[in-house]
PDB file of C-alpha atoms in Angstrom:
ATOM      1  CA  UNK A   1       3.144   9.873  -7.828  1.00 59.00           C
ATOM      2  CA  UNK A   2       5.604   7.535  -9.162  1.00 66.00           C
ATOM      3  CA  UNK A   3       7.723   6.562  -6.575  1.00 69.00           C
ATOM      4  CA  UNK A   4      11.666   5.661  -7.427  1.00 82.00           C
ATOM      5  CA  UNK A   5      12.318   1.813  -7.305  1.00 90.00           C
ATOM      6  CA  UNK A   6      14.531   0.390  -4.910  1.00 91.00           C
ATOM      7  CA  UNK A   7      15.030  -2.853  -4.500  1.00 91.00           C
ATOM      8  CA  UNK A   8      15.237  -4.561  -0.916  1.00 94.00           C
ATOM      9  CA  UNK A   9      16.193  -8.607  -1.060  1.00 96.00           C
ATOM     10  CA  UNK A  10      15.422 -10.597   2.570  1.00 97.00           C
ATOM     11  CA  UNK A  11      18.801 -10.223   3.325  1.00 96.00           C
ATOM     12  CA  UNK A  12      18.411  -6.617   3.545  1.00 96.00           C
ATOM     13  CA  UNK A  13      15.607  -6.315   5.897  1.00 98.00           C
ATOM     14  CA  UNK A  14      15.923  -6.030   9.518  1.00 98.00           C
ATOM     15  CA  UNK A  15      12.916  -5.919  11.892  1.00 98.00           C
ATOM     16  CA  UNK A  16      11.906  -2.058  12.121  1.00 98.00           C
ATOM     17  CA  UNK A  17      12.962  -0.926   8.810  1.00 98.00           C
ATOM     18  CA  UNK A  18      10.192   1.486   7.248  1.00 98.00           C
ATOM     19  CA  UNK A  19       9.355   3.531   4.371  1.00 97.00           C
ATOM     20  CA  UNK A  20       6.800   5.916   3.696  1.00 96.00           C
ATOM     21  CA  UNK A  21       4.912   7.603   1.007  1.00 95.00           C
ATOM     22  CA  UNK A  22       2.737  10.412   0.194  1.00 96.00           C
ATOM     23  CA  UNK A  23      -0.474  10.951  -2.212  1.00 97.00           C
ATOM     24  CA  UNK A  24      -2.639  13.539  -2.238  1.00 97.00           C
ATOM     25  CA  UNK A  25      -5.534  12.231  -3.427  1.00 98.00           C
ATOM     26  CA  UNK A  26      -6.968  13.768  -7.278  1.00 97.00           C
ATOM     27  CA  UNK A  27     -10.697  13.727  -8.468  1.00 97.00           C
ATOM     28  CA  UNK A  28      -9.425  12.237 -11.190  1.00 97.00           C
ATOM     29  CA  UNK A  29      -7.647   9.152  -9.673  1.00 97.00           C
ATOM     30  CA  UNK A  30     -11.450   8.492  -7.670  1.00 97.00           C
ATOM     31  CA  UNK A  31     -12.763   8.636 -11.134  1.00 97.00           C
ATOM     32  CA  UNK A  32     -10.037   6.216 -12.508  1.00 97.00           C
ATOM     33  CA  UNK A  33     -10.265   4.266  -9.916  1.00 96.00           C
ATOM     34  CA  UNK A  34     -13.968   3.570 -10.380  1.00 96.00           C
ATOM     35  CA  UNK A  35     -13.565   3.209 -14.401  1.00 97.00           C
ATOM     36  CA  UNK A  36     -11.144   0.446 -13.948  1.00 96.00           C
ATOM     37  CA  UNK A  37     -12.737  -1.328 -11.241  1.00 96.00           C
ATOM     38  CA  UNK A  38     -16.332  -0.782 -12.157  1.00 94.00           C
ATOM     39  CA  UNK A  39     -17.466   0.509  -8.620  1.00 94.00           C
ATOM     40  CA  UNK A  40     -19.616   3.320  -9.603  1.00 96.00           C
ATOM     41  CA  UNK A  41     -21.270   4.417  -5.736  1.00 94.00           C
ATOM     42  CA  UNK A  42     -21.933   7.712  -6.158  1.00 95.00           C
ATOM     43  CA  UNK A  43     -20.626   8.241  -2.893  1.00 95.00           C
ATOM     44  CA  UNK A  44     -17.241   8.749  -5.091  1.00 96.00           C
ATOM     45  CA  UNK A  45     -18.576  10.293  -7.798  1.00 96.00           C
ATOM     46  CA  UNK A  46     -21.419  12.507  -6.881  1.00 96.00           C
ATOM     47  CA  UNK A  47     -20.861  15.438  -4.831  1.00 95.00           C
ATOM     48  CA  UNK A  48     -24.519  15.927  -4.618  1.00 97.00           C
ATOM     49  CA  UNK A  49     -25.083  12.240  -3.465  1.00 97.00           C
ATOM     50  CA  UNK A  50     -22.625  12.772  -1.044  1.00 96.00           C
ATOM     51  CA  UNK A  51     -23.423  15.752   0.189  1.00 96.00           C
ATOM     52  CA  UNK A  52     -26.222  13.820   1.786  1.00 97.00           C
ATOM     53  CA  UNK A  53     -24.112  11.446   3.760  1.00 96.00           C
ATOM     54  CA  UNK A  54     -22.393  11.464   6.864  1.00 95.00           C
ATOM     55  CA  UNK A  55     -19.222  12.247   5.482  1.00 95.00           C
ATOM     56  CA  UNK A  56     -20.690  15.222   3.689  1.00 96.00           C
ATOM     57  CA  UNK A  57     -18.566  15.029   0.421  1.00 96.00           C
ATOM     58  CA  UNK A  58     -17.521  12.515  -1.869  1.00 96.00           C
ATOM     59  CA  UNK A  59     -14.623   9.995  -0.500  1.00 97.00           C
ATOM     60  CA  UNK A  60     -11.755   7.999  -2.359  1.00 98.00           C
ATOM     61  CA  UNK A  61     -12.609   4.098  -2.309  1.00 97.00           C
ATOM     62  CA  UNK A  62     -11.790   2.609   0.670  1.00 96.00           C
ATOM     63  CA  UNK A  63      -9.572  -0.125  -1.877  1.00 97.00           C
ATOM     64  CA  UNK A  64      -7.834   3.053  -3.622  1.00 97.00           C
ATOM     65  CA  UNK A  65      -6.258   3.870  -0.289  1.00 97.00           C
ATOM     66  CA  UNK A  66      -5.328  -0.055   0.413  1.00 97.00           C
ATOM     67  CA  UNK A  67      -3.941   0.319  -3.415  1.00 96.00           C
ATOM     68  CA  UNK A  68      -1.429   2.940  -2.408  1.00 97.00           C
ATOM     69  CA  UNK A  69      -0.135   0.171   0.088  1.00 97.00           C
ATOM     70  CA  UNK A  70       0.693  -2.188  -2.940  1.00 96.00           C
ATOM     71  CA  UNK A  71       2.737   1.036  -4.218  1.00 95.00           C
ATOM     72  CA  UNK A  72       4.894   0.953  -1.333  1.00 96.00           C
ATOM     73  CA  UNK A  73       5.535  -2.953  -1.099  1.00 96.00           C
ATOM     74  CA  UNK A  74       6.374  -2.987  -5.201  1.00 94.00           C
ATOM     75  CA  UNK A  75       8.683  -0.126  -5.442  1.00 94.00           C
ATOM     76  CA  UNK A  76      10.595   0.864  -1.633  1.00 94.00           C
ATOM     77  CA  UNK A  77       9.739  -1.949   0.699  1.00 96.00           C
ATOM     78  CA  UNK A  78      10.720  -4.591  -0.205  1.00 96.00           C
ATOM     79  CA  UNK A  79      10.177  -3.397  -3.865  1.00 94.00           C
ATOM     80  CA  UNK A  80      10.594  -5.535  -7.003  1.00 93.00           C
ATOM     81  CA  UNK A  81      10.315  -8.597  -6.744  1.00 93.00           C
ATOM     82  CA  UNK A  82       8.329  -9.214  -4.081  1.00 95.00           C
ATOM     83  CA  UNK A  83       5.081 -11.027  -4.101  1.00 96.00           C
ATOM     84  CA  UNK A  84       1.736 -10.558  -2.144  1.00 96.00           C
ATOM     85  CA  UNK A  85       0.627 -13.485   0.300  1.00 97.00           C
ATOM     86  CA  UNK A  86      -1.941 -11.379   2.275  1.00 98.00           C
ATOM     87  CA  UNK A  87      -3.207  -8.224   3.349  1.00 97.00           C
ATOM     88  CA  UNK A  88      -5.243  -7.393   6.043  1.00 98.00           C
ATOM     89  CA  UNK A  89      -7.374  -3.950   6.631  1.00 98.00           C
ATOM     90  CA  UNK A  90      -9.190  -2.151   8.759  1.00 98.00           C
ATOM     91  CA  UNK A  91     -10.941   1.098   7.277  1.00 98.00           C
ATOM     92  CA  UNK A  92     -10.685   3.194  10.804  1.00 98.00           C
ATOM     93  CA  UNK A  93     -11.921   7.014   8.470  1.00 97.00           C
ATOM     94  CA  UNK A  94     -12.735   8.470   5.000  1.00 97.00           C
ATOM     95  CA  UNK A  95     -10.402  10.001   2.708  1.00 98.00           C
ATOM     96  CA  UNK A  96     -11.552  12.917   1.120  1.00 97.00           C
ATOM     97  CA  UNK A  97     -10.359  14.400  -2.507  1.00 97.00           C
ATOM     98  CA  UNK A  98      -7.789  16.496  -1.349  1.00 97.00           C
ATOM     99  CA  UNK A  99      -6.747  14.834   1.591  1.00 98.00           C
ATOM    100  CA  UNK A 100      -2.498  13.310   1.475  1.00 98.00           C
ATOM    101  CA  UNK A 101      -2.142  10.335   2.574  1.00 98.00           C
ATOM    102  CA  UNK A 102       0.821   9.126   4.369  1.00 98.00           C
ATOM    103  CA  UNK A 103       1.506   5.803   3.725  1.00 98.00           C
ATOM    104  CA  UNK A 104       3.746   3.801   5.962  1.00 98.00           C
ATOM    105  CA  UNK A 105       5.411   0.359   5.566  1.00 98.00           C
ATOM    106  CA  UNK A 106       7.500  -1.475   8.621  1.00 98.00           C
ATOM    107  CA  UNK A 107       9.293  -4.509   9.120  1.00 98.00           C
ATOM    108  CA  UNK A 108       7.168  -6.010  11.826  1.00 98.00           C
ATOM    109  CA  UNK A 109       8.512  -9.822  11.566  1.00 98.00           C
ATOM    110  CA  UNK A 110      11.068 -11.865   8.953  1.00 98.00           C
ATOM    111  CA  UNK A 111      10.494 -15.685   8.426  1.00 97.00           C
ATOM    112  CA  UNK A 112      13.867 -16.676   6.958  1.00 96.00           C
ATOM    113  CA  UNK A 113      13.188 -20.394   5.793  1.00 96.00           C
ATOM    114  CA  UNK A 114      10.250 -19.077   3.727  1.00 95.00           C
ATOM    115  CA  UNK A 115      11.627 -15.888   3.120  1.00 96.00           C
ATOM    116  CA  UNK A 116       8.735 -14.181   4.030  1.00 98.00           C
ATOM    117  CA  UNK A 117       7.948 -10.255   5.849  1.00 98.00           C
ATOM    118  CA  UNK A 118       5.394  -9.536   7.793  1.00 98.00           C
ATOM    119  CA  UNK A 119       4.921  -5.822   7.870  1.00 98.00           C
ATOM    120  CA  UNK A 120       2.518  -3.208   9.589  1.00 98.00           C
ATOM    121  CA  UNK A 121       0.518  -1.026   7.322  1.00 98.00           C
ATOM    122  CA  UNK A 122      -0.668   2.363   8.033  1.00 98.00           C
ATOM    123  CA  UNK A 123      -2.557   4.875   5.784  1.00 98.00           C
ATOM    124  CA  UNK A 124      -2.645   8.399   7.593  1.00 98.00           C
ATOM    125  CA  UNK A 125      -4.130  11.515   7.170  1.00 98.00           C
ATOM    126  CA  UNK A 126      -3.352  14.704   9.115  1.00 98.00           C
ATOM    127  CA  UNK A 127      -1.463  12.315  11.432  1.00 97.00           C
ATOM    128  CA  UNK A 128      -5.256  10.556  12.032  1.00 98.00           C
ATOM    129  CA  UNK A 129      -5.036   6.338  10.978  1.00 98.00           C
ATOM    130  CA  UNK A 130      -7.576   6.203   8.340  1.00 98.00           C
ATOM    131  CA  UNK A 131      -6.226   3.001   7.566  1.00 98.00           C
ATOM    132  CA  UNK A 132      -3.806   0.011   9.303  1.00 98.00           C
ATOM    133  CA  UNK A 133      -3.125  -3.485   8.569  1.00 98.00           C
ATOM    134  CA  UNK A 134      -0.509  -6.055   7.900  1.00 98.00           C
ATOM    135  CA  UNK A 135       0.728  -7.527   4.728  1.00 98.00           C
ATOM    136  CA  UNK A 136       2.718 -10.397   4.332  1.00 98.00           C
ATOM    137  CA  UNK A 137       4.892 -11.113   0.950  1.00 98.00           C
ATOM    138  CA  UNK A 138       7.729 -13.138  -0.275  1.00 97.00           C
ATOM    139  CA  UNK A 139      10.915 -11.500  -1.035  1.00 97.00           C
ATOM    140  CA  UNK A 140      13.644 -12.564  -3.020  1.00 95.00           C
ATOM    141  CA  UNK A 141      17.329 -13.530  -1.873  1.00 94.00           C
ATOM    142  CA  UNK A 142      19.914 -11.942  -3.685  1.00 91.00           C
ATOM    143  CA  UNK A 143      21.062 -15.502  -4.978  1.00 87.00           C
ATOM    144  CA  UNK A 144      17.287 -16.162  -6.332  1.00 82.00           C
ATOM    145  CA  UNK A 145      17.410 -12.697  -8.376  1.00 75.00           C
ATOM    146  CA  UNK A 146      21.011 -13.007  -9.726  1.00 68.00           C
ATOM    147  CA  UNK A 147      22.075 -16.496  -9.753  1.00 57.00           C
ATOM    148  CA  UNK A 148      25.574 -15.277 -11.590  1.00 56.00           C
ATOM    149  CA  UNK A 149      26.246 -13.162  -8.495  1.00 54.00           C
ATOM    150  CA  UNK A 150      26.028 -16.283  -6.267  1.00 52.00           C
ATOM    151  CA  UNK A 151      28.113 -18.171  -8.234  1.00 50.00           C
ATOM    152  CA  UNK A 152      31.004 -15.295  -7.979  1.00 53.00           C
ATOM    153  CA  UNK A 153      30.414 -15.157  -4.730  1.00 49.00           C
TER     154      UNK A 153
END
């Protein structure tokens, strides 16, 4: 999954605008996932481990899902650019290896004298939230990322 970059500046958000994106989630990204970050629970990595625990088999990392969230905000909504002021989450079911997550990113609220979005998060699977939250990040004007084109303009 590499999703195509598209770049959104404040002025091009409106209140409602969404995006979405799908992953189905690879052994191998749990694996990666717990190489780069170090979090080796073998409730991600061992089927027999997991096999013992309510969920039965082994499940992506809770932050892995949040991750693909961070995918959405840096490359469709608002994409480049944009910086990270907060995220909130609330882990509502697993994600198995697998599963495809549907990850979707809406305008909730715009702040225009900080330039700032507030937008509603949602991770789903099989139409079931296995994941929600809200992020809020900074976004560029069109003046801040091309100061020429202001100046033309």
């Amino acid at each position: 999954m590499m999703p195509e970059l598209r770049v959104l500046y404040f002025e091009d958000l409106s209140v409602g605008l969404s995006e979405t994106l799908s992953k189905t989630i690879a052994a191998s990204d749990v694996v990666g996932f717990a190489e780069i970050t170090g979090d080796r629970n073998p409730i991600h990595l061992s089927e027999h481990f997991a096999a013992r625990t309510p969920f039965g088999t082994r499940i992506a990392h809770g932050l892995y899902t949040a991750g693909l969230i961070s995918a959405v905000l840096g490359t469709r909504l608002p994409g480049p650019g944009a910086v990270y002021i907060s995220q909130s989450l609330n882990f509502r079911a697993p994600v198995r290896i697998g599963d495809t997550v549907d990850v979707t990113v809406e305008v909730a609220e715009l702040v225009p004298e900080r330039r700032r979005a507030r937008l509603t998060c949602t991770c789903s699977v099989n139409g079931e939230t296995v994941l929600d939250g809200e992020a809020l990040v900074k976004v560029p004007t069109k003046a801040e990322s091309d100061p020429l084109a202001a100046r033309k303009g």
